[in-house]
């Protein structure tokens, strides 16, 4: 999918000068560790958000989404950004932060098209933020590297949208390519791109249960981690090791279990990287299942529908491992399948899930 210039012309009476995109992402392992300054291992998915832009000679911004809102543009003036608590906040957040960082930009007409499903745990928000920032960067030749662009996109989401997200999503959407995983230290932003082994095929299935990062449950988990870190006398839960878990478990409920998840999940990321690099897919699958159990029991961010998808995947002989991916409270699962098994596994899991849950799952990877 790309944006048809004639569609843009029909909306604005002229052709776009810039067309860019950014991918959605699936997190292989390392959930809720980024805002605890730990380690993560996401990769990108085929679905992308596309932005077309034509600069204006004034300070007016007009933007249309191909998915919501019809053909009537949402309009605002640079410097006059105001949250509306909908998708337009992500565009407004980018222009607000760009100006706040001292970048000189003019108004623009924009068209957004996306195949990244909203509320699926696949980072539709980061894809929109990064694609929008890329469009303004290209339109104005801004001296903004990919890491700096990711950090700017994160600030737009935290400071303007009001979602207390970590840096993982924006970094992987800005830096990674197909069949690459981003091994990221969220504290230092040191990263390494790791090629995924050809012996594994990724399957991503959306449960149909939507989530929202700016909602209360996500904020609650982050606040609990901050309270646990303060009680344990560390700057962030990243600073704890396995030997600290007994001390953490002495904290009032549920702080100990929140800390235990972060400590063990950081270790699982490091072990997963090692397993990928030596081609040990059995161990990688074991780590996936262990991560899911920790998210379900210690971090309490799974839901019955997600647990069902994981158990259905576990019953398939062509599967190494499966787990909840993303912030939780709905969203998607990521499954490690053997090569050539992805479509069969996805079809069987979806069929059983639809029948047992009464919902309609959507297979996102491999694409239909």
Coordinates of N, CA, C and O in Angstrom, one line a residue, residues 77-163:
X77 N -3.3 25.8 13.5 CA -2.2 26.6 13.2 C -1.0 26.2 14.0 O -1.1 25.8 15.2
X78 N 0.2 26.2 13.4 CA 1.4 25.9 14.2 C 1.5 26.9 15.4 O 1.3 28.1 15.2
X79 N 1.8 26.3 16.5 CA 1.8 27.1 17.7 C 0.4 27.1 18.4 O 0.3 27.5 19.6
X80 N -0.6 26.7 17.7 CA -2.0 26.6 18.3 C -2.4 25.2 18.6 O -3.7 24.9 18.6
X81 N -1.5 24.3 18.7 CA -1.9 22.9 18.9 C -2.6 22.7 20.2 O -2.2 23.2 21.3
X82 N -3.8 22.0 20.2 CA -4.6 21.7 21.4 C -5.0 20.3 21.3 O -5.6 19.8 20.3
X83 N -4.8 19.5 22.4 CA -5.2 18.1 22.4 C -6.7 17.9 22.2 O -7.5 18.7 22.7
X84 N -7.0 17.0 21.3 CA -8.4 16.6 21.0 C -8.8 15.2 21.5 O -9.9 14.8 21.4
X85 N -7.7 14.5 22.0 CA -7.9 13.1 22.5 C -8.4 12.2 21.4 O -9.2 11.3 21.6
X86 N -7.8 12.4 20.2 CA -8.0 11.5 19.1 C -6.7 11.4 18.3 O -5.7 11.9 18.7
X87 N -6.8 10.8 17.1 CA -5.6 10.5 16.3 C -4.9 11.8 15.9 O -3.6 11.7 15.7
X88 N -5.6 12.9 15.8 CA -4.9 14.1 15.4 C -3.9 14.6 16.4 O -3.0 15.4 16.0
X89 N -4.0 14.2 17.6 CA -3.0 14.6 18.7 C -1.6 14.2 18.3 O -0.6 14.8 18.7
X90 N -1.5 13.1 17.6 CA -0.2 12.6 17.2 C 0.5 13.5 16.2 O 1.7 13.7 16.3
X91 N -0.3 14.0 15.3 CA 0.3 14.9 14.3 C 0.6 16.2 15.0 O 1.7 16.8 14.8
X92 N -0.4 16.7 15.8 CA -0.1 18.0 16.5 C 1.1 17.9 17.4 O 1.8 18.8 17.6
X93 N 1.2 16.7 18.1 CA 2.3 16.6 19.0 C 3.7 16.7 18.3 O 4.6 17.2 18.8
X94 N 3.8 16.1 17.0 CA 5.0 16.2 16.3 C 5.4 17.7 16.0 O 6.5 18.1 16.2
X95 N 4.4 18.5 15.5 CA 4.7 19.8 15.2 C 5.0 20.7 16.4 O 5.9 21.5 16.4
X96 N 4.3 20.4 17.5 CA 4.6 21.1 18.7 C 6.0 20.8 19.2 O 6.8 21.8 19.6
X97 N 6.5 19.6 19.2 CA 7.8 19.2 19.7 C 8.9 19.7 18.7 O 9.9 20.2 19.2
X98 N 8.6 19.6 17.4 CA 9.6 20.2 16.5 C 9.9 21.6 16.7 O 11.0 22.1 16.8
X99 N 8.8 22.4 16.9 CA 9.0 23.8 17.2 C 9.7 24.0 18.5 O 10.6 24.9 18.6
X100 N 9.3 23.2 19.5 CA 10.0 23.3 20.8 C 11.5 23.0 20.8 O 12.2 23.5 21.6
X101 N 11.9 22.2 19.8 CA 13.3 21.9 19.7 C 14.0 22.9 18.8 O 15.2 22.7 18.5
X102 N 13.3 23.9 18.3 CA 14.0 24.9 17.6 C 14.0 24.7 16.1 O 14.7 25.4 15.3
X103 N 13.3 23.7 15.6 CA 13.3 23.5 14.1 C 12.3 24.4 13.5 O 11.1 24.5 13.9
X104 N 12.7 25.0 12.4 CA 11.8 25.9 11.6 C 11.0 25.2 10.6 O 11.5 24.6 9.7
X105 N 9.7 25.1 10.8 CA 8.8 24.4 9.9 C 7.7 25.3 9.5 O 7.3 26.2 10.2
X106 N 7.1 25.1 8.3 CA 6.0 25.8 7.8 C 4.7 25.0 7.9 O 4.8 23.8 8.3
X107 N 3.6 25.5 7.6 CA 2.4 24.7 7.6 C 2.4 23.7 6.5 O 3.4 23.7 5.7
X108 N 1.4 22.8 6.4 CA 1.5 21.7 5.5 C 0.1 21.1 5.3 O -0.8 21.3 6.2
X109 N -0.1 20.5 4.1 CA -1.3 19.7 3.9 C -0.8 18.2 4.0 O 0.2 17.9 3.3
X110 N -1.5 17.4 4.7 CA -1.1 16.0 4.9 C -2.2 15.0 4.7 O -3.4 15.3 5.0
X111 N -1.9 13.9 4.2 CA -2.8 12.7 4.1 C -2.1 11.5 4.7 O -1.0 11.2 4.4
X112 N -2.9 10.9 5.6 CA -2.4 9.7 6.3 C -3.1 8.5 5.9 O -4.4 8.5 5.9
X113 N -2.4 7.4 5.5 CA -3.0 6.1 5.2 C -2.3 5.1 6.0 O -1.0 5.1 6.1
X114 N -3.0 4.1 6.6 CA -2.3 3.1 7.4 C -2.9 1.8 7.4 O -4.1 1.6 7.2
X115 N -2.1 0.7 7.4 CA -2.6 -0.6 7.5 C -2.2 -1.2 8.9 O -2.4 -2.4 9.1
X116 N -1.6 -0.4 9.8 CA -1.3 -0.9 11.1 C -2.6 -0.7 12.0 O -3.1 0.4 12.2
X117 N -3.1 -1.8 12.5 CA -4.4 -1.8 13.2 C -4.3 -1.0 14.5 O -3.3 -1.2 15.3
X118 N -5.2 -0.2 14.8 CA -5.2 0.6 16.1 C -5.6 -0.3 17.2 O -6.5 -1.1 17.1
X119 N -4.9 -0.1 18.4 CA -5.3 -0.9 19.6 C -4.9 -2.3 19.6 O -5.5 -3.1 20.4
X120 N -4.0 -2.7 18.7 CA -3.7 -4.1 18.5 C -2.3 -4.5 19.2 O -1.9 -5.6 19.1
X121 N -1.7 -3.5 19.9 CA -0.4 -3.8 20.5 C 0.7 -3.8 19.5 O 1.8 -4.4 19.8
X122 N 0.5 -3.2 18.3 CA 1.5 -3.2 17.2 C 2.0 -1.8 16.9 O 2.6 -1.6 15.8
X123 N 1.8 -0.9 17.8 CA 2.4 0.4 17.7 C 2.0 1.3 16.6 O 2.7 1.9 15.9
X124 N 0.6 1.3 16.4 CA 0.1 2.2 15.4 C 0.4 3.7 15.7 O 0.7 4.5 14.8
X125 N 0.5 4.0 17.0 CA 0.8 5.4 17.4 C 2.2 5.8 17.0 O 2.5 6.8 16.5
X126 N 3.2 4.9 17.3 CA 4.6 5.2 17.0 C 4.8 5.3 15.5 O 5.6 6.1 15.0
X127 N 4.1 4.4 14.7 CA 4.2 4.4 13.3 C 3.7 5.8 12.7 O 4.4 6.4 11.9
X128 N 2.6 6.3 13.3 CA 2.1 7.6 12.9 C 3.1 8.7 13.2 O 3.3 9.6 12.4
X129 N 3.6 8.7 14.5 CA 4.5 9.7 14.9 C 5.8 9.7 14.1 O 6.2 10.8 13.6
X130 N 6.3 8.6 13.9 CA 7.6 8.5 13.1 C 7.4 8.9 11.7 O 8.2 9.7 11.1
X131 N 6.3 8.4 11.1 CA 6.0 8.8 9.7 C 5.8 10.3 9.5 O 6.3 10.9 8.6
X132 N 5.1 10.9 10.5 CA 4.8 12.3 10.4 C 6.1 13.1 10.6 O 6.4 14.1 9.8
X133 N 6.9 12.7 11.5 CA 8.2 13.4 11.8 C 9.1 13.2 10.5 O 9.8 14.2 10.1
X134 N 9.1 12.1 9.9 CA 9.9 11.9 8.7 C 9.4 12.8 7.6 O 10.2 13.4 6.8
X135 N 8.1 13.0 7.5 CA 7.5 13.9 6.4 C 8.0 15.3 6.6 O 8.5 15.9 5.6
X136 N 7.9 15.8 7.8 CA 8.4 17.2 8.0 C 9.9 17.3 7.9 O 10.4 18.3 7.4
X137 N 10.7 16.2 8.3 CA 12.1 16.2 8.2 C 12.5 16.4 6.7 O 13.4 17.1 6.3
X138 N 11.8 15.6 5.8 CA 12.1 15.6 4.4 C 11.7 16.9 3.8 O 12.4 17.5 2.9
X139 N 10.5 17.4 4.2 CA 10.0 18.6 3.5 C 10.9 19.8 3.8 O 11.0 20.7 3.0
X140 N 11.6 19.8 5.0 CA 12.3 21.0 5.4 C 13.8 20.7 5.5 O 14.6 21.5 6.0
X141 N 14.2 19.5 5.1 CA 15.7 19.1 5.2 C 16.2 19.3 6.6 O 17.3 19.9 6.8
X142 N 15.4 18.8 7.6 CA 15.8 19.1 9.0 C 17.0 18.2 9.3 O 17.1 17.0 9.0
X143 N 18.0 18.8 10.1 CA 19.1 18.0 10.5 C 18.8 17.1 11.7 O 19.1 17.4 12.9
X144 N 18.1 16.0 11.4 CA 17.5 15.2 12.5 C 17.8 13.7 12.2 O 17.2 13.2 11.2
X145 N 18.7 13.1 12.9 CA 19.0 11.7 12.7 C 17.9 10.8 13.2 O 16.9 11.2 13.8
X146 N 18.1 9.5 12.8 CA 17.0 8.6 13.1 C 16.8 8.4 14.6 O 15.6 8.2 15.1
X147 N 17.8 8.4 15.4 CA 17.7 8.2 16.9 C 17.0 9.5 17.5 O 16.1 9.4 18.3
X148 N 17.5 10.6 17.0 CA 16.9 11.9 17.5 C 15.5 12.0 17.1 O 14.6 12.5 17.9
X149 N 15.1 11.5 15.9 CA 13.7 11.5 15.4 C 12.9 10.6 16.3 O 11.8 11.0 16.7
X150 N 13.4 9.5 16.7 CA 12.7 8.6 17.6 C 12.4 9.2 19.0 O 11.3 9.1 19.5
X151 N 13.4 9.9 19.5 CA 13.3 10.6 20.8 C 12.2 11.7 20.7 O 11.5 11.9 21.6
X152 N 12.3 12.4 19.6 CA 11.3 13.5 19.4 C 9.9 12.9 19.3 O 8.9 13.5 19.9
X153 N 9.7 11.8 18.6 CA 8.4 11.2 18.5 C 7.9 10.7 19.9 O 6.7 10.8 20.2
X154 N 8.8 10.2 20.7 CA 8.4 9.7 22.1 C 8.0 10.9 22.9 O 6.9 10.9 23.6
X155 N 8.7 12.1 22.8 CA 8.3 13.3 23.5 C 6.9 13.7 23.1 O 6.1 14.2 23.9
X156 N 6.6 13.6 21.8 CA 5.3 14.0 21.3 C 4.2 13.2 22.0 O 3.1 13.7 22.3
X157 N 4.5 11.9 22.1 CA 3.5 11.0 22.7 C 3.3 11.2 24.2 O 2.2 11.1 24.8
X158 N 4.5 11.4 24.9 CA 4.4 11.5 26.4 C 3.9 12.9 26.8 O 3.0 13.1 27.6
X159 N 4.5 14.0 26.1 CA 4.2 15.3 26.6 C 3.0 15.9 26.0 O 2.3 16.7 26.7
X160 N 2.6 15.6 24.8 CA 1.4 16.2 24.2 C 0.2 15.2 24.2 O -0.8 15.6 24.7
X161 N 0.4 14.0 23.8 CA -0.7 13.0 23.8 C -1.0 12.7 25.2 O -2.2 12.4 25.6
X162 N 0.0 12.6 26.1 CA -0.2 12.2 27.5 C -0.1 10.8 27.8 O -0.7 10.3 28.8
X163 N 0.5 10.0 26.9 CA 0.7 8.5 27.1 C 2.1 8.3 27.7 O 3.0 8.6 27.0

